[in-house]
Every structure is written in C-alpha cells, then in structure tokens.
GROMACS .gro file of C-alpha atoms in nm:
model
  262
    1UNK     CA    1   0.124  -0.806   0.733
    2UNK     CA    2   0.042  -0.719   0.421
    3UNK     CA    3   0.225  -0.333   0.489
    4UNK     CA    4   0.553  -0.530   0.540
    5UNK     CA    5   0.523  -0.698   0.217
    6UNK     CA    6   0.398  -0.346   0.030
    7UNK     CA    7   0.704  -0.194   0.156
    8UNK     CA    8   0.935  -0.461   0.050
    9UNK     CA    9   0.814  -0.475  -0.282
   10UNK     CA   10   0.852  -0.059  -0.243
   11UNK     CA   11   1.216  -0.070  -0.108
   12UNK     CA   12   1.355  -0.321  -0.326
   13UNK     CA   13   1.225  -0.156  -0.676
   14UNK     CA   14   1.334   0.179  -0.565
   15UNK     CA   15   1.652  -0.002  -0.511
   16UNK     CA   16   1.659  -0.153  -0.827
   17UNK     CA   17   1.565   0.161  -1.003
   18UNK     CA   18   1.803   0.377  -0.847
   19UNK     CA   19   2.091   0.143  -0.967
   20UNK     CA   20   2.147  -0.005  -0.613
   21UNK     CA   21   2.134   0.279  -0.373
   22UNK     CA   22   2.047   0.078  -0.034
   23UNK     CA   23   1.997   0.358   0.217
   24UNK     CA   24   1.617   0.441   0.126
   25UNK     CA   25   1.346   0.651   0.297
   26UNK     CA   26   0.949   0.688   0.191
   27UNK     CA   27   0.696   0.817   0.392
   28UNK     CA   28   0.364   0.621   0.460
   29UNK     CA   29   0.057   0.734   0.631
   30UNK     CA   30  -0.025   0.654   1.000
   31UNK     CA   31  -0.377   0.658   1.122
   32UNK     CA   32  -0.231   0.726   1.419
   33UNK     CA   33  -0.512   0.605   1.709
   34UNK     CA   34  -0.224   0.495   1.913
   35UNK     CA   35  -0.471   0.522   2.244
   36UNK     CA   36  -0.783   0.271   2.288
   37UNK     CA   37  -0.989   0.621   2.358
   38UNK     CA   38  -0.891   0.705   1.971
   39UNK     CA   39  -1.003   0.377   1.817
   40UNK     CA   40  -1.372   0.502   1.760
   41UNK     CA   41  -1.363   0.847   1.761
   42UNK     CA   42  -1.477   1.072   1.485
   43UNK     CA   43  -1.197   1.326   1.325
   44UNK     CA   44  -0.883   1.296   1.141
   45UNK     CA   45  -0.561   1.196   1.330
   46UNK     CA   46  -0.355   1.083   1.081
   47UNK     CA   47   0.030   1.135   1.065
   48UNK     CA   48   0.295   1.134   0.830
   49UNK     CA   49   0.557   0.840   0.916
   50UNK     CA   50   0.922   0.848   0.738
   51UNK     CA   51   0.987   0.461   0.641
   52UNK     CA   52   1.385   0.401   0.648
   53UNK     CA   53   1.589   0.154   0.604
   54UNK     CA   54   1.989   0.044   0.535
   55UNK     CA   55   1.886  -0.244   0.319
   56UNK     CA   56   2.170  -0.528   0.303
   57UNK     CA   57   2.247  -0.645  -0.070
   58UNK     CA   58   2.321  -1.023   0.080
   59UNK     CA   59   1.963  -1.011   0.182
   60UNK     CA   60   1.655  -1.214  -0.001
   61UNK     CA   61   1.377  -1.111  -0.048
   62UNK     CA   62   1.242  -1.288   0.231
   63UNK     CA   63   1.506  -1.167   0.457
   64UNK     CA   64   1.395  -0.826   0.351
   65UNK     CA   65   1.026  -0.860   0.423
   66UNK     CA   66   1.149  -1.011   0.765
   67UNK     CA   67   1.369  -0.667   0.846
   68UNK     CA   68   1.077  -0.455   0.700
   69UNK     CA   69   0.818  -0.599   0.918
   70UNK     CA   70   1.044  -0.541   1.259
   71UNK     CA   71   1.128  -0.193   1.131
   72UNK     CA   72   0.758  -0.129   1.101
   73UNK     CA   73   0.676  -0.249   1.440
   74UNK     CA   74   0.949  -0.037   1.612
   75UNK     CA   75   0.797   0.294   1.412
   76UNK     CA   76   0.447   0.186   1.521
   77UNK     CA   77   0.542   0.201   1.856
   78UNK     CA   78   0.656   0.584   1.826
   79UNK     CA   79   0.400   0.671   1.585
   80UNK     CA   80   0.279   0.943   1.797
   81UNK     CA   81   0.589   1.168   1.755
   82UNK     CA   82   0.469   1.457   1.515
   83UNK     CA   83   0.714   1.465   1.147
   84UNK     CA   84   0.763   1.822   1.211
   85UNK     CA   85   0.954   1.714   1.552
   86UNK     CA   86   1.140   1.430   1.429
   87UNK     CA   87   1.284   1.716   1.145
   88UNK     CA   88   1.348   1.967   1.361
   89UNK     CA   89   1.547   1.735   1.588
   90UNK     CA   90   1.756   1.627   1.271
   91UNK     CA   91   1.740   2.018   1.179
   92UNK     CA   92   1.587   1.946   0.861
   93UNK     CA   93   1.265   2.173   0.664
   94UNK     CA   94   1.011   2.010   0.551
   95UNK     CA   95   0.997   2.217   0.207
   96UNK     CA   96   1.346   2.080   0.131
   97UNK     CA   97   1.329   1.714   0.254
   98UNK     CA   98   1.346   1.489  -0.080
   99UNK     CA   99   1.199   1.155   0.112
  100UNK     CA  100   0.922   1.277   0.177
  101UNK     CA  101   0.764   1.326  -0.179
  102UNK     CA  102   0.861   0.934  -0.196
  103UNK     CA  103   0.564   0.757  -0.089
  104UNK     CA  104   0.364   0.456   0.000
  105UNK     CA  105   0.020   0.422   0.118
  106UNK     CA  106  -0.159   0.128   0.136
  107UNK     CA  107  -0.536   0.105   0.154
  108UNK     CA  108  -0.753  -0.162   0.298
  109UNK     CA  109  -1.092  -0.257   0.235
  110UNK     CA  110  -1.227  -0.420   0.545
  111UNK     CA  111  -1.615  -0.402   0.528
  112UNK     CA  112  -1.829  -0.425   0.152
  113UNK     CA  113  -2.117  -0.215   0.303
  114UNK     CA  114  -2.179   0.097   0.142
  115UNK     CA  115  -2.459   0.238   0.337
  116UNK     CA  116  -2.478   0.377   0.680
  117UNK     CA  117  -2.798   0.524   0.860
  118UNK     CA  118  -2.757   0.772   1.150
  119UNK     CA  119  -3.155   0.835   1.280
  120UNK     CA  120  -3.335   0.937   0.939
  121UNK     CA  121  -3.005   1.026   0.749
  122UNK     CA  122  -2.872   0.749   0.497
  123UNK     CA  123  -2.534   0.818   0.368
  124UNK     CA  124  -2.368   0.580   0.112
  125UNK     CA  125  -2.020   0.680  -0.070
  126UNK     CA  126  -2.079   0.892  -0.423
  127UNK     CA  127  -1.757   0.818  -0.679
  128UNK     CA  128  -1.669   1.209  -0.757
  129UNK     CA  129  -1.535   1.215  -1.150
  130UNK     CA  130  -1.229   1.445  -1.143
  131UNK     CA  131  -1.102   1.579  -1.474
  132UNK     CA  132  -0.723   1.645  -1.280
  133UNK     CA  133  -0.683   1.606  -0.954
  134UNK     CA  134  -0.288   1.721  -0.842
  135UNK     CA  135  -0.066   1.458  -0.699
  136UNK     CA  136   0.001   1.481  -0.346
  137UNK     CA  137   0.313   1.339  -0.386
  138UNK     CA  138   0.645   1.337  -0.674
  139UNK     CA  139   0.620   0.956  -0.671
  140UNK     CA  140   0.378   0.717  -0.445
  141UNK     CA  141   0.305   0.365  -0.467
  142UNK     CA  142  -0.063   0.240  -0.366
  143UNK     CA  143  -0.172  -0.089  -0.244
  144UNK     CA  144  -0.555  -0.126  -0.244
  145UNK     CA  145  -0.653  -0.468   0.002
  146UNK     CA  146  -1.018  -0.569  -0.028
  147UNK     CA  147  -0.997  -0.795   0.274
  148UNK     CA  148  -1.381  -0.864   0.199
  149UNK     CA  149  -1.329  -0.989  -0.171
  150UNK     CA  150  -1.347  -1.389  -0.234
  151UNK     CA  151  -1.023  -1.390  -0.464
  152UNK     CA  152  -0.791  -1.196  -0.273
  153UNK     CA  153  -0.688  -0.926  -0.500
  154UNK     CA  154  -0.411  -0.661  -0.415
  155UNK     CA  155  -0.423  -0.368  -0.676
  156UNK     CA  156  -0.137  -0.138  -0.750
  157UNK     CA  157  -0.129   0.216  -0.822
  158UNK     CA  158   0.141   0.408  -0.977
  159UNK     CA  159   0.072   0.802  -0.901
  160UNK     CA  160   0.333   1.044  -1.026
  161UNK     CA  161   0.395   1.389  -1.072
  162UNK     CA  162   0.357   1.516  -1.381
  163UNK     CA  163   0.566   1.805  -1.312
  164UNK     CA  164   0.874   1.590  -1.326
  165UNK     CA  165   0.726   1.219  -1.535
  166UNK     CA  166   0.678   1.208  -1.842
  167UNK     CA  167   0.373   1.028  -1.951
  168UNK     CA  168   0.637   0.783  -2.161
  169UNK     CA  169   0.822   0.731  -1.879
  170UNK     CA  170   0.556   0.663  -1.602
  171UNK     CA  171   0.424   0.426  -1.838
  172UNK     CA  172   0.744   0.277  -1.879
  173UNK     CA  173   0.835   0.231  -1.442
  174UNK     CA  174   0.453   0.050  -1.489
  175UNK     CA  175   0.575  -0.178  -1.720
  176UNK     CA  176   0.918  -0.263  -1.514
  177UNK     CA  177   0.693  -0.263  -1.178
  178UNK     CA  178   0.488  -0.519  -1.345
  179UNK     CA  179   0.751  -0.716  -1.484
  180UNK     CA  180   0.928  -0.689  -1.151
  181UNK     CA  181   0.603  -0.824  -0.952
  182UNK     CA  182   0.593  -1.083  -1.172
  183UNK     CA  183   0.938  -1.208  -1.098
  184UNK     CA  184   0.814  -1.237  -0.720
  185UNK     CA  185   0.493  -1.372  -0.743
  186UNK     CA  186   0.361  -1.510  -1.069
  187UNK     CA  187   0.299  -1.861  -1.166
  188UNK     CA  188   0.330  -1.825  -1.492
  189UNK     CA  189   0.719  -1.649  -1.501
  190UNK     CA  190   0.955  -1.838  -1.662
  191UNK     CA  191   1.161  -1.859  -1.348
  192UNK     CA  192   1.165  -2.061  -1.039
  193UNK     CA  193   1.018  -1.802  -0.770
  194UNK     CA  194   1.122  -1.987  -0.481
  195UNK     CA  195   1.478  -1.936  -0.632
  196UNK     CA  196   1.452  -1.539  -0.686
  197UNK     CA  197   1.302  -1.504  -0.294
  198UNK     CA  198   1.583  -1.642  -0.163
  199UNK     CA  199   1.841  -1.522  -0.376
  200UNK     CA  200   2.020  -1.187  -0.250
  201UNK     CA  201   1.791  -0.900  -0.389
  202UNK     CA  202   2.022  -0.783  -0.633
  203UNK     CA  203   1.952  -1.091  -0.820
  204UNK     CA  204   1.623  -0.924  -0.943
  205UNK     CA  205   1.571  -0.757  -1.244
  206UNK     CA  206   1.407  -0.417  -1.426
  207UNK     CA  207   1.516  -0.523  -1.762
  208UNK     CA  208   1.222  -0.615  -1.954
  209UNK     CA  209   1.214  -0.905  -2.178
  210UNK     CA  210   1.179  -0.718  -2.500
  211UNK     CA  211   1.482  -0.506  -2.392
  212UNK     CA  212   1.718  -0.846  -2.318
  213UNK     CA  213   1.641  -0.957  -2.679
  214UNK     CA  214   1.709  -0.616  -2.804
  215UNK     CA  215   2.024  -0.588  -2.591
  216UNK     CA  216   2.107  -0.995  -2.679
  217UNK     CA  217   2.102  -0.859  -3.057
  218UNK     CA  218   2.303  -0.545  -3.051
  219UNK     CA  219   2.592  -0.732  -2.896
  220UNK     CA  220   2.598  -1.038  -3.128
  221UNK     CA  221   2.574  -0.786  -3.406
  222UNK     CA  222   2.849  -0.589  -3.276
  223UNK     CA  223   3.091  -0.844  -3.191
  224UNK     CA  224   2.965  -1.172  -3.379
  225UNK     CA  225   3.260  -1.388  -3.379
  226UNK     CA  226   3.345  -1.380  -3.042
  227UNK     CA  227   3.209  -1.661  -2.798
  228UNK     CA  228   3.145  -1.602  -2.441
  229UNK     CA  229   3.267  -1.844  -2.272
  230UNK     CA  230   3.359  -1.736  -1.897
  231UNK     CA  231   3.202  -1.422  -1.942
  232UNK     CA  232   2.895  -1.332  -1.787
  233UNK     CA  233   2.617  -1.274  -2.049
  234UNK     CA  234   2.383  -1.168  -1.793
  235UNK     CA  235   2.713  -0.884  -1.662
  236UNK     CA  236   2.699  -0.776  -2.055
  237UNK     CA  237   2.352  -0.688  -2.043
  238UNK     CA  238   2.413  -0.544  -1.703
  239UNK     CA  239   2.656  -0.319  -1.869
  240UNK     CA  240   2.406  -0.200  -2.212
  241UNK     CA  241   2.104  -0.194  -1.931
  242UNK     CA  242   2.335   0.106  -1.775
  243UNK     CA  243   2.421   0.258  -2.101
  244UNK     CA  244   2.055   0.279  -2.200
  245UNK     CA  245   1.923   0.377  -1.887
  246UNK     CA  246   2.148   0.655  -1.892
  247UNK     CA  247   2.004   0.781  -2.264
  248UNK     CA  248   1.660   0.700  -2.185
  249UNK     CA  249   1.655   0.865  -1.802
  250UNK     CA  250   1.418   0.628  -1.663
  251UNK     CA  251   1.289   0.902  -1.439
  252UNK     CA  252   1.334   1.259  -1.580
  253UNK     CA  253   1.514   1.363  -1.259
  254UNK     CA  254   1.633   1.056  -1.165
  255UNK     CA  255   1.525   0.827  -0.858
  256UNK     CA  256   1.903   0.780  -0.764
  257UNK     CA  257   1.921   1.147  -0.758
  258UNK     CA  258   1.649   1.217  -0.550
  259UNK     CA  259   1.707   0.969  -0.306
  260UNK     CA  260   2.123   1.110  -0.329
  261UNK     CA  261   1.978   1.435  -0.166
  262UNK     CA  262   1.841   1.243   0.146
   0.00000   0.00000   0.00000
C-alpha cells in the first residue's frame, strides 16, 4: 500500500501548495501486465495512468489515504485503457493537457541481487554518470521502496523542470516537502502526530519554522501594543504566509495555476 500513502502525501502537498485547490490530477506510471500471460514476459508495457481526485477539506489525513487507496484500486482495474483514448473521449490533446506534466512515480526495490546469468552471459546493472539528463516531466515526485533493506527506508525525490524552477525555488518546495513530511511522520516534531492525522487536512502546514518566527516578528513590530486576544494568531500568519507567497512565487508559474488549467 505503500502507492496509496505516496499519493496522499502527493495530493495533499499539492493541495497545500496550491493554496487549497482540491480537485487535483497527476499521472503515475502503470506497468500495466493486467493478464497472468504478461506477468513474465520480456518487453515494455507500461502505461501512463491520470491519478484524480475531488479531495474533501473535512477529511484527515487518514481519511485521505483511505479514499486514495479505493481510487487506486478502481483505476487498476481499467488500467488497460490506453491515455490517448481516455483524452480523446474527453476531447482533450495530449500536448495541451497541464496534469499530465504533474507526476508521481514510485519505485520499488524488491530483490538486492545485482547479477543475472543467461548461459555464458553475466549481466549486472552499470550506474551511467549523466552530466544533464532532461526531465521527463514539469514537476514529479519519486518514492524509491527498498523492500529488501533491514531499516525500511522510503527515499524522496524532487525532479523539476528547470525550464520553469528556479534552482532557489526547487530548493525551497524541498525544504517545505520536508518540513511537511515531518509533520506526518516524525518522532521528533514538536507536535502530536496522531493529532495532525486526524485533523481535517487543511490543518497542515508549508510554513516553515524560520518563516513563523519571521512572520511572529514583523507583526509584533508592526502593531506592538495590541494584544490578541480572540484573534487567531495562527489566521494572522495565515494572512502574511499569503502575502509572501505571493512576492516570493513559490513556483515560478505557479502550482495553483497549472492545476487552474485542468
């Protein structure tokens, strides 16, 4: 199950990032042996799968890996049906569809051998060293599973275009990734996690903590004598988090823009 969770994590930072859009679409890849006659065969089947969902801003986080897991089954079961199909039947080109440079892939390790022998032929894997290799995709999200590996590590990649991120600012959505995985799953956060996971989804948080003591300064410096009692100090830096997202541009083109055009 560890796709459902990928794509929860996916769905609910993309939905944090684009300032609460919940209708959100990313294509993952399928290997697509649907029949038991594919299962060993040589030669490359896979597919292209568009990923959407209408997520619910009462839901946890929970609730939202529940929903991502059923959705996944139901696509699974019509995994066969080619992409260009499904956007011809919506009359949509594929040049011009916007969800499907949003991506998530997840990648899993499921034997530590490293050397095969067909006859008198050996073949083991060679790491190629690439000084730029072009990004498949505007924005894609990798999770690498070594189901063989003794402490259960799941890696994340961040791969972005640099046609449209900045360096800055892709290292800046791998800092609020981070910081946003940590929420979810880390022992040492500051915050009960069994709390956040089943608190609605909106609950969670991009602002990193170096930002809510900048923010936490510029307002007592701009308005020091005034208390805040029965105002929301967490709505206040809900309200600077806008402001500066908006003069930074987290993402050059914007995620809520690109995900608009869906």
């Amino acid at each position: 199950e560890v796709i459902s969770l990928g794509l929860a994590i996916f769905y609910s930072f993309l939905f944090k990032s684009s300032h609460d859009q919940n209708d959100l679409c990313v294509t993952c890849l399928n290997a697509n042996r649907y029949r038991t006659e594919l299962q060993n065969m040589m030669g490359m089947f896979v597919s292209t799968l568009p990923y959407r969902i209408q997520l619910n801003t009462h839901w946890s986080f929970n609730e939202l890996v529940k929903h991502v897991r059923e959705k996944c089954l139901s696509i699974l079961e019509h995994s066969h049906y080619p992409l260009q199909n499904i956007l011809t039947d919506l009359h949509l080109n594929q040049s011009t569809v916007p969800f499907l440079q949003i991506s998530f892939d997840l990648m899993t390790i499921f034997s530590s051998i490293n050397q095969f022998s067909f006859d008198d032929v050996s073949l083991k894997p060679v790491l190629l060293e690439k000084l730029f290799e072009a990004a498949k995709f505007d924005f894609l999200l990798r999770f690498v599973y070594n189901s063989t590996s003794d402490d259960n590590i799941l890696s994340c990649h961040l791969i972005c275009s640099r046609d449209l991120f900045e360096d800055t600012t892709i290292a800046k959505i791998g800092q609020r990734f981070q910081y946003f995985f940590e929420q979810l799953f880390s022992m040492d956060f500051d915050v009960n996690q069994t709390d956040l996971i089943i608190s609605p989804v909106t609950k969670l948080s991009l602002i990193l903590p170096d930002e809510v003591n900048e923010l936490h300064q510029i307002v007592l410096c701009r308005q020091p004598n005034i208390t805040y009692e029965g105002i929301s100090f967490l709505y206040l830096l809900h309200m600077l988090y806008e402001r500066k997202m908006y003069e930074y541009r987290f993402v050059k083109h914007d995620i809520k823009t690109v995900l608009k055009r869906i």
